[in-house]
GROMACS .gro file of C-alpha atoms in nm:
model
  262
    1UNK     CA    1 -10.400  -0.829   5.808
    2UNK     CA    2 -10.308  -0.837   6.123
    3UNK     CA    3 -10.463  -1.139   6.338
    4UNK     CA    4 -10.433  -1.076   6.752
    5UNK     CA    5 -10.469  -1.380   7.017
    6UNK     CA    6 -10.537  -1.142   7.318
    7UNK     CA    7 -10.322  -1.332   7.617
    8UNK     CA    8 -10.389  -1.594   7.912
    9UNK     CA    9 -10.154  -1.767   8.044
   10UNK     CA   10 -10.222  -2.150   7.951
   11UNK     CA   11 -10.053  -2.333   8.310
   12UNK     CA   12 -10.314  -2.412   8.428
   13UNK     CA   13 -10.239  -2.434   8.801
   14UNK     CA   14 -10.185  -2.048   8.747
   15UNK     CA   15 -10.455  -1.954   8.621
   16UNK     CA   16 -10.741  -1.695   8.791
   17UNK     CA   17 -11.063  -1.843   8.906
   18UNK     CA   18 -11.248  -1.728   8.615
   19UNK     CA   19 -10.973  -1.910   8.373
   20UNK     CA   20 -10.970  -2.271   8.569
   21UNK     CA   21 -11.066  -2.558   8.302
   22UNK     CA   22 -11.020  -2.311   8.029
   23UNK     CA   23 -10.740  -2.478   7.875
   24UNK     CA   24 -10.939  -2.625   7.565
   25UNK     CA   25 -11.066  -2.309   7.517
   26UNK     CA   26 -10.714  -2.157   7.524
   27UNK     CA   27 -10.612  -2.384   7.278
   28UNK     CA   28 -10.911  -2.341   7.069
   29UNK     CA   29 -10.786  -1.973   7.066
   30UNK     CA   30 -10.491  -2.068   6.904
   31UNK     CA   31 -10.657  -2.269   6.662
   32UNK     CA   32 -10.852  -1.991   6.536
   33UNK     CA   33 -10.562  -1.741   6.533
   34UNK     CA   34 -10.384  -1.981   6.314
   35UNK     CA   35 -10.656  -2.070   6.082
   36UNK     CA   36 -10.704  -1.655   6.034
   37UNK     CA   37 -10.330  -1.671   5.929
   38UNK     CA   38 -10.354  -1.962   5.697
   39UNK     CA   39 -10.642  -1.787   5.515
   40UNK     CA   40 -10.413  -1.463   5.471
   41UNK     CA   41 -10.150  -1.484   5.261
   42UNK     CA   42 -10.037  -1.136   5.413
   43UNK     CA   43 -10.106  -1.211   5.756
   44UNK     CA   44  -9.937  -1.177   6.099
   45UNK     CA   45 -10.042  -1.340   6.382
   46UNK     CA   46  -9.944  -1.176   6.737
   47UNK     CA   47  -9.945  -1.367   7.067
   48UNK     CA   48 -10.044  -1.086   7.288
   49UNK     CA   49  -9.928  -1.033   7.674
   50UNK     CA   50  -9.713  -0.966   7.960
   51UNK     CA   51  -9.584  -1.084   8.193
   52UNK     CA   52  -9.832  -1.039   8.409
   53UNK     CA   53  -9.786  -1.318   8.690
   54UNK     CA   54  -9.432  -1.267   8.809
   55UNK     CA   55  -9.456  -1.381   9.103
   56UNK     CA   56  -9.539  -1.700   8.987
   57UNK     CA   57  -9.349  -1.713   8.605
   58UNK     CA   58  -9.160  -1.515   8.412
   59UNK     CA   59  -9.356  -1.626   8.127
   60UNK     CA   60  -9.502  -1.360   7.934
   61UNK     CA   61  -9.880  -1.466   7.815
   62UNK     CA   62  -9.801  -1.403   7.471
   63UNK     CA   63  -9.489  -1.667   7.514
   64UNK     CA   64  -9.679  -1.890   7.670
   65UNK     CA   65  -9.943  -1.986   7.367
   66UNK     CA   66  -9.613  -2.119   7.206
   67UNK     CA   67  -9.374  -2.224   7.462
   68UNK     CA   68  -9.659  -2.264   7.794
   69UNK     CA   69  -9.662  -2.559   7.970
   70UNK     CA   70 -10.027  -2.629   7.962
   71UNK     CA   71 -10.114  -2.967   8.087
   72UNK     CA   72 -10.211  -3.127   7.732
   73UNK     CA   73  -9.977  -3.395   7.537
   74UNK     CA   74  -9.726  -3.260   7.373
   75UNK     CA   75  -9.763  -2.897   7.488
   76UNK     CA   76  -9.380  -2.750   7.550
   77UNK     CA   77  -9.428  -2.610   7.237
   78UNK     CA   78  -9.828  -2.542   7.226
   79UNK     CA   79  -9.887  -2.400   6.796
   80UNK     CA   80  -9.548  -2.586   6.675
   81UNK     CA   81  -9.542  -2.921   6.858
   82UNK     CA   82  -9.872  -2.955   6.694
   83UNK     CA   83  -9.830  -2.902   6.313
   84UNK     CA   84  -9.960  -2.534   6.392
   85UNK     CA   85 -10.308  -2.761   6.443
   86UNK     CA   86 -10.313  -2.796   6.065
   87UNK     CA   87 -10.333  -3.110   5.892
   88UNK     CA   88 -10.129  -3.443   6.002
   89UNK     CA   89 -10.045  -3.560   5.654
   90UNK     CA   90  -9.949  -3.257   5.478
   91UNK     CA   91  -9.688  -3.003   5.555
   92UNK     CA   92  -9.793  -2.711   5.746
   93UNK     CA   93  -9.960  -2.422   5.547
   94UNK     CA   94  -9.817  -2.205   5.848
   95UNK     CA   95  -9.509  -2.026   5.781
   96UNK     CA   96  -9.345  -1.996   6.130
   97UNK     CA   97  -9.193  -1.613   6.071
   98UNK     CA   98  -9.544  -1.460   6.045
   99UNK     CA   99  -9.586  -1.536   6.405
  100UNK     CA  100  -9.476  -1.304   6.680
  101UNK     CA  101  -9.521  -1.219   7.024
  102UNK     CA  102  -9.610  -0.924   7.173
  103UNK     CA  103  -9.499  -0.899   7.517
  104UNK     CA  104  -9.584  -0.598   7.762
  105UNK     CA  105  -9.943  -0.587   7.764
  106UNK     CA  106 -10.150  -0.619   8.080
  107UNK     CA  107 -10.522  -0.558   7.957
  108UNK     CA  108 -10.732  -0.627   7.663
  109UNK     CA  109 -10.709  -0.217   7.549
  110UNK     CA  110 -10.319  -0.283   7.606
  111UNK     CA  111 -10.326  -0.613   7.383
  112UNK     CA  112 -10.498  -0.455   7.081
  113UNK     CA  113 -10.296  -0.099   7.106
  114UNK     CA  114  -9.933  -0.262   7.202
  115UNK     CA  115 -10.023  -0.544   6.863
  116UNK     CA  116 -10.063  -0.242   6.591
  117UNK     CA  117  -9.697  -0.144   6.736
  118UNK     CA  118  -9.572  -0.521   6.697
  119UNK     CA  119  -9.707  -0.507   6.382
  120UNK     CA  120  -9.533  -0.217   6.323
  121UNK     CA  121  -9.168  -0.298   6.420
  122UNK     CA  122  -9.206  -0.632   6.275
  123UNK     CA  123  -9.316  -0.506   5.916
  124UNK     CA  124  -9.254  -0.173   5.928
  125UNK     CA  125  -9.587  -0.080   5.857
  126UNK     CA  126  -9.858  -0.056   6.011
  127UNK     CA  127 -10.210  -0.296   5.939
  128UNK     CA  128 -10.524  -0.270   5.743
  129UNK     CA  129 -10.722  -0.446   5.906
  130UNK     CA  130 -10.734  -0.603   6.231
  131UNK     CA  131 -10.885  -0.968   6.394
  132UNK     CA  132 -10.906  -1.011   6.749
  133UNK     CA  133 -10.919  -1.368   6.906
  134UNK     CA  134 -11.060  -1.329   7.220
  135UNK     CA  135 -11.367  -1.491   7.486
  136UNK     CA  136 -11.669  -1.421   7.354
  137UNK     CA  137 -11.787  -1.192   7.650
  138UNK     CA  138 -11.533  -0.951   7.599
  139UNK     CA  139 -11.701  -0.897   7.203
  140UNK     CA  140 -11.839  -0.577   7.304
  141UNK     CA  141 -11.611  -0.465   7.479
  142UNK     CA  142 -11.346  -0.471   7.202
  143UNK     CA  143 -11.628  -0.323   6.953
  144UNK     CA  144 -11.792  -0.062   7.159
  145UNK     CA  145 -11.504   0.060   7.381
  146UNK     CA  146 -11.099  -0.024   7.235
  147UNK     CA  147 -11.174  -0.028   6.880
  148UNK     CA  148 -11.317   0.301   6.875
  149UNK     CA  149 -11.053   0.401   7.116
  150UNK     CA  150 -10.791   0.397   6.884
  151UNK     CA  151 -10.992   0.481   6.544
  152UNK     CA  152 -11.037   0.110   6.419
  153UNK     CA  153 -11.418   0.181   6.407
  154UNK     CA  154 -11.633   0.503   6.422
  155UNK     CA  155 -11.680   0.614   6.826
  156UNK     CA  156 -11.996   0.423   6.965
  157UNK     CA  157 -12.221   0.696   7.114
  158UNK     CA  158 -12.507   0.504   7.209
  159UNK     CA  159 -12.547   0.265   6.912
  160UNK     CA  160 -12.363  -0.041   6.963
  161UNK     CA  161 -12.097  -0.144   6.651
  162UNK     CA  162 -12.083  -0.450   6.456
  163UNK     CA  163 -11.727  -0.558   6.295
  164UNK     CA  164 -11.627  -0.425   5.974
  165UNK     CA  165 -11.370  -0.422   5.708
  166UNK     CA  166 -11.126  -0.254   5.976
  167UNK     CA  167 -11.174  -0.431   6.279
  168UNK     CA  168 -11.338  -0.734   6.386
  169UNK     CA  169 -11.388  -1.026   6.709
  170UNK     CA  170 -11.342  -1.410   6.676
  171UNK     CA  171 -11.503  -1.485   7.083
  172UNK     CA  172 -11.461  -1.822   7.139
  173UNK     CA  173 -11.611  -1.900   7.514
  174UNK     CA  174 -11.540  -2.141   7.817
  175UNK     CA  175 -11.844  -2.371   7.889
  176UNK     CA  176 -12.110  -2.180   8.090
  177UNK     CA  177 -12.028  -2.377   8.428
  178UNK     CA  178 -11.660  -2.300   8.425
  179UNK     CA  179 -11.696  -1.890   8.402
  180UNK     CA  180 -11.981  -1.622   8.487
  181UNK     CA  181 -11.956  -1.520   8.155
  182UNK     CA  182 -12.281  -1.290   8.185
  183UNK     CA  183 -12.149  -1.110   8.437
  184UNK     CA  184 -11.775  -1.069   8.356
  185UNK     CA  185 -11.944  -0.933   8.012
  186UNK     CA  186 -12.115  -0.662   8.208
  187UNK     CA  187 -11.837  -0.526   8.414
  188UNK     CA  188 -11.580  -0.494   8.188
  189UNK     CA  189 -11.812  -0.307   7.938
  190UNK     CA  190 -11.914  -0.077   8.205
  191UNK     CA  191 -11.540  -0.031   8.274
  192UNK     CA  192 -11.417  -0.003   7.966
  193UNK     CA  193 -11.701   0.265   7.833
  194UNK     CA  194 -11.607   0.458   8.208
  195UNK     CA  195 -11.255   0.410   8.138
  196UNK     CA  196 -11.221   0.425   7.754
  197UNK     CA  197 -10.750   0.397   7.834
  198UNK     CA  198 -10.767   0.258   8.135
  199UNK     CA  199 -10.624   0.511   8.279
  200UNK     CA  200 -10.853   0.585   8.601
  201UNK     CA  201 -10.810   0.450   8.912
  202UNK     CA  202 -10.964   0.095   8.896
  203UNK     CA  203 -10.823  -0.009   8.566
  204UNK     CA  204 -10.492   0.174   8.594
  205UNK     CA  205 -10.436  -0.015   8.950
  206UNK     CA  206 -10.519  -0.341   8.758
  207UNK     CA  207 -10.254  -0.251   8.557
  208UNK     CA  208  -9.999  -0.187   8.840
  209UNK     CA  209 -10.095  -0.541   9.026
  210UNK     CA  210 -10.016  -0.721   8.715
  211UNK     CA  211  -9.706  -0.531   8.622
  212UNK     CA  212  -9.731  -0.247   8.438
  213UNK     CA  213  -9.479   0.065   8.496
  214UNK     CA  214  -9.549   0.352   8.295
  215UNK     CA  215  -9.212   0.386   8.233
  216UNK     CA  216  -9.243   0.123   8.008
  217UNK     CA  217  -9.401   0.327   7.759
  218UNK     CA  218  -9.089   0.504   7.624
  219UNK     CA  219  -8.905   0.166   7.549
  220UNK     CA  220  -9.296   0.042   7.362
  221UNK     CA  221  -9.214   0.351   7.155
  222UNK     CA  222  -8.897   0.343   7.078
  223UNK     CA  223  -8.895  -0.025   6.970
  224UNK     CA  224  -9.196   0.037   6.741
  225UNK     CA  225  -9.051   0.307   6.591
  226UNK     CA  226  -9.442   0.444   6.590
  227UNK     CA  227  -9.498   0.774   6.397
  228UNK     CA  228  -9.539   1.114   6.690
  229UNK     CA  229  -9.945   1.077   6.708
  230UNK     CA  230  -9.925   0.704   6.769
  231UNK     CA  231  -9.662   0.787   7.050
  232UNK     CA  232  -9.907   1.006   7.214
  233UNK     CA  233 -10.199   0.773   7.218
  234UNK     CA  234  -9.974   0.581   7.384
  235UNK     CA  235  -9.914   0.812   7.637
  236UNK     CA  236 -10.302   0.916   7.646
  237UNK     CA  237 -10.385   1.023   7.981
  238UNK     CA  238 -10.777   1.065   7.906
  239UNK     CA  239 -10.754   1.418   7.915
  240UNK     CA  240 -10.956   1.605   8.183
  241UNK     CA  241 -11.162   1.275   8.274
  242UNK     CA  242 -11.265   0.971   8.064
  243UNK     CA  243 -11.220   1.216   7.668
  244UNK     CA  244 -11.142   1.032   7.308
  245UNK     CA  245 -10.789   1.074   7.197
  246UNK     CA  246 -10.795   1.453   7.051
  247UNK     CA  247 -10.611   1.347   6.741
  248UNK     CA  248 -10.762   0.994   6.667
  249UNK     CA  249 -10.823   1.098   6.300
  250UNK     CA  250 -10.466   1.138   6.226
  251UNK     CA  251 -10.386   0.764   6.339
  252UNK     CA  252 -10.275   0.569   6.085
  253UNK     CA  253 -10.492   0.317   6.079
  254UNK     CA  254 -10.772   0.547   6.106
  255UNK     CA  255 -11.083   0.394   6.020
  256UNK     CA  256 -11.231   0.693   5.775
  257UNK     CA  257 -10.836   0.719   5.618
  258UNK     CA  258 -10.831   0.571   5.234
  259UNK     CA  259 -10.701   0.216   5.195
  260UNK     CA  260 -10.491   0.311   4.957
  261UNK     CA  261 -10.341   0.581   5.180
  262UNK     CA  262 -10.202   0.383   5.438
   0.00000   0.00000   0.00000
């Protein structure tokens, strides 16, 4: 199982107007990342994000749930410096190798495709099923629009998805009076179902402010060591406007494949 804390960065003086006072809720991210790992004896849990604010840090987002400097006691070290939030008196249930970072995406699609290739050059395999840690308002989005972009969970039509064995969302929200969360949940469903990759011109400029080169792709694929299909979803230009990936069944972790084909 594969377990995915999509990134934020945690500094809080950093932060975008829709993330200011978040911090608890960052950290109750993490807690729920690591209590899906503790429950999985085969688990992984990925720290998802790049480094998307350079102008400001050279932190990555997926470095900075363990090493941020969030303004909370004892927070150099956010998941370690606290027992991995597990119990006081007792040694941690958490064993420190099945946590990773994943470190050049700039979007939620990017976070859930660039974790399967973590995954994959950190086991050499890829996983069977997938949990995303996320804000609640971006649940749909995740169901209805990236898992179905990359075969975690049949392609939406008009009938919205709910989680299954594959693929599902832990959303954890801010308070309502520190976000719009109502309306941040709209527009980025009605981008994401416009833009299934992100590859048009809104998203893909999103992309550029906070970062991303294109060029990046051929060192994400190299360092995975992803099988030729995976490589070209990577690469997935949306085709002649806003198509599924042509070969989606042949993904690995292709929802309709057999478990015990993978």
């Amino acid at each position: 199982m594969q377990s995915m804390l999509e990134g934020q960065h945690m500094e809080v003086p950093r932060m975008n107007d829709f993330q200011r006072g978040e911090t608890p809720t960052f950290v109750s991210h993490v807690k729920a990342g690591l209590d899906a790992l503790a429950a999985d004896n085969c688990g992984i849990l990925i720290f998802s994000g790049g480094a998307t604010k350079k102008s400001r840090t050279s932190l990555s987002e997926g470095q900075s749930y363990l090493v941020g400097k969030i303004r909370l006691p004892r927070s150099n070290n956010l998941a370690k410096e606290n027992n991995f939030y597990q119990d006081q008196t007792a040694d941690s249930t958490i064993d420190p190798t099945k946590i990773i970072v994943e470190e050049y995406a700039t979007d939620s699609y990017q976070n859930l495709l660039f974790s399967l290739l973590r995954f994959r050059s950190h086991v050499g395999a890829y996983p069977r099923r997938v949990t995303v840690v996320t804000h609640a308002f971006k649940r749909e989005r995740f169901l209805e629009c990236h898992f179905p972009a990359v075969g975690l969970v049949p392609q939406t039509g008009t009938s919205p998805v709910e989680s299954n064995d594959n693929a599902t969302v832990i959303g954890i929200n801010p308070p309502p009076d520190i976000s719009p969360l109502e309306s941040l949940r709209r527009e980025g469903l009605v981008y994401g179902k416009k833009d299934l990759y992100g590859v048009a011109e809104d998203l893909s400029s999103k992309r550029a402010k906070r970062g991303w080169v294109p060029e990046t792709r051929a060192d994400l694929i190299a360092s995975s060591g992803c099988d030729e299909v995976v490589a070209q979803l990577v690469c997935w230009d949306g085709g002649t406007g806003n198509q599924w990936f042509p070969r989606i069944e042949e993904l690995p972790w292709y929802y309709g494949r057999s478990k015990n084909s993978h």
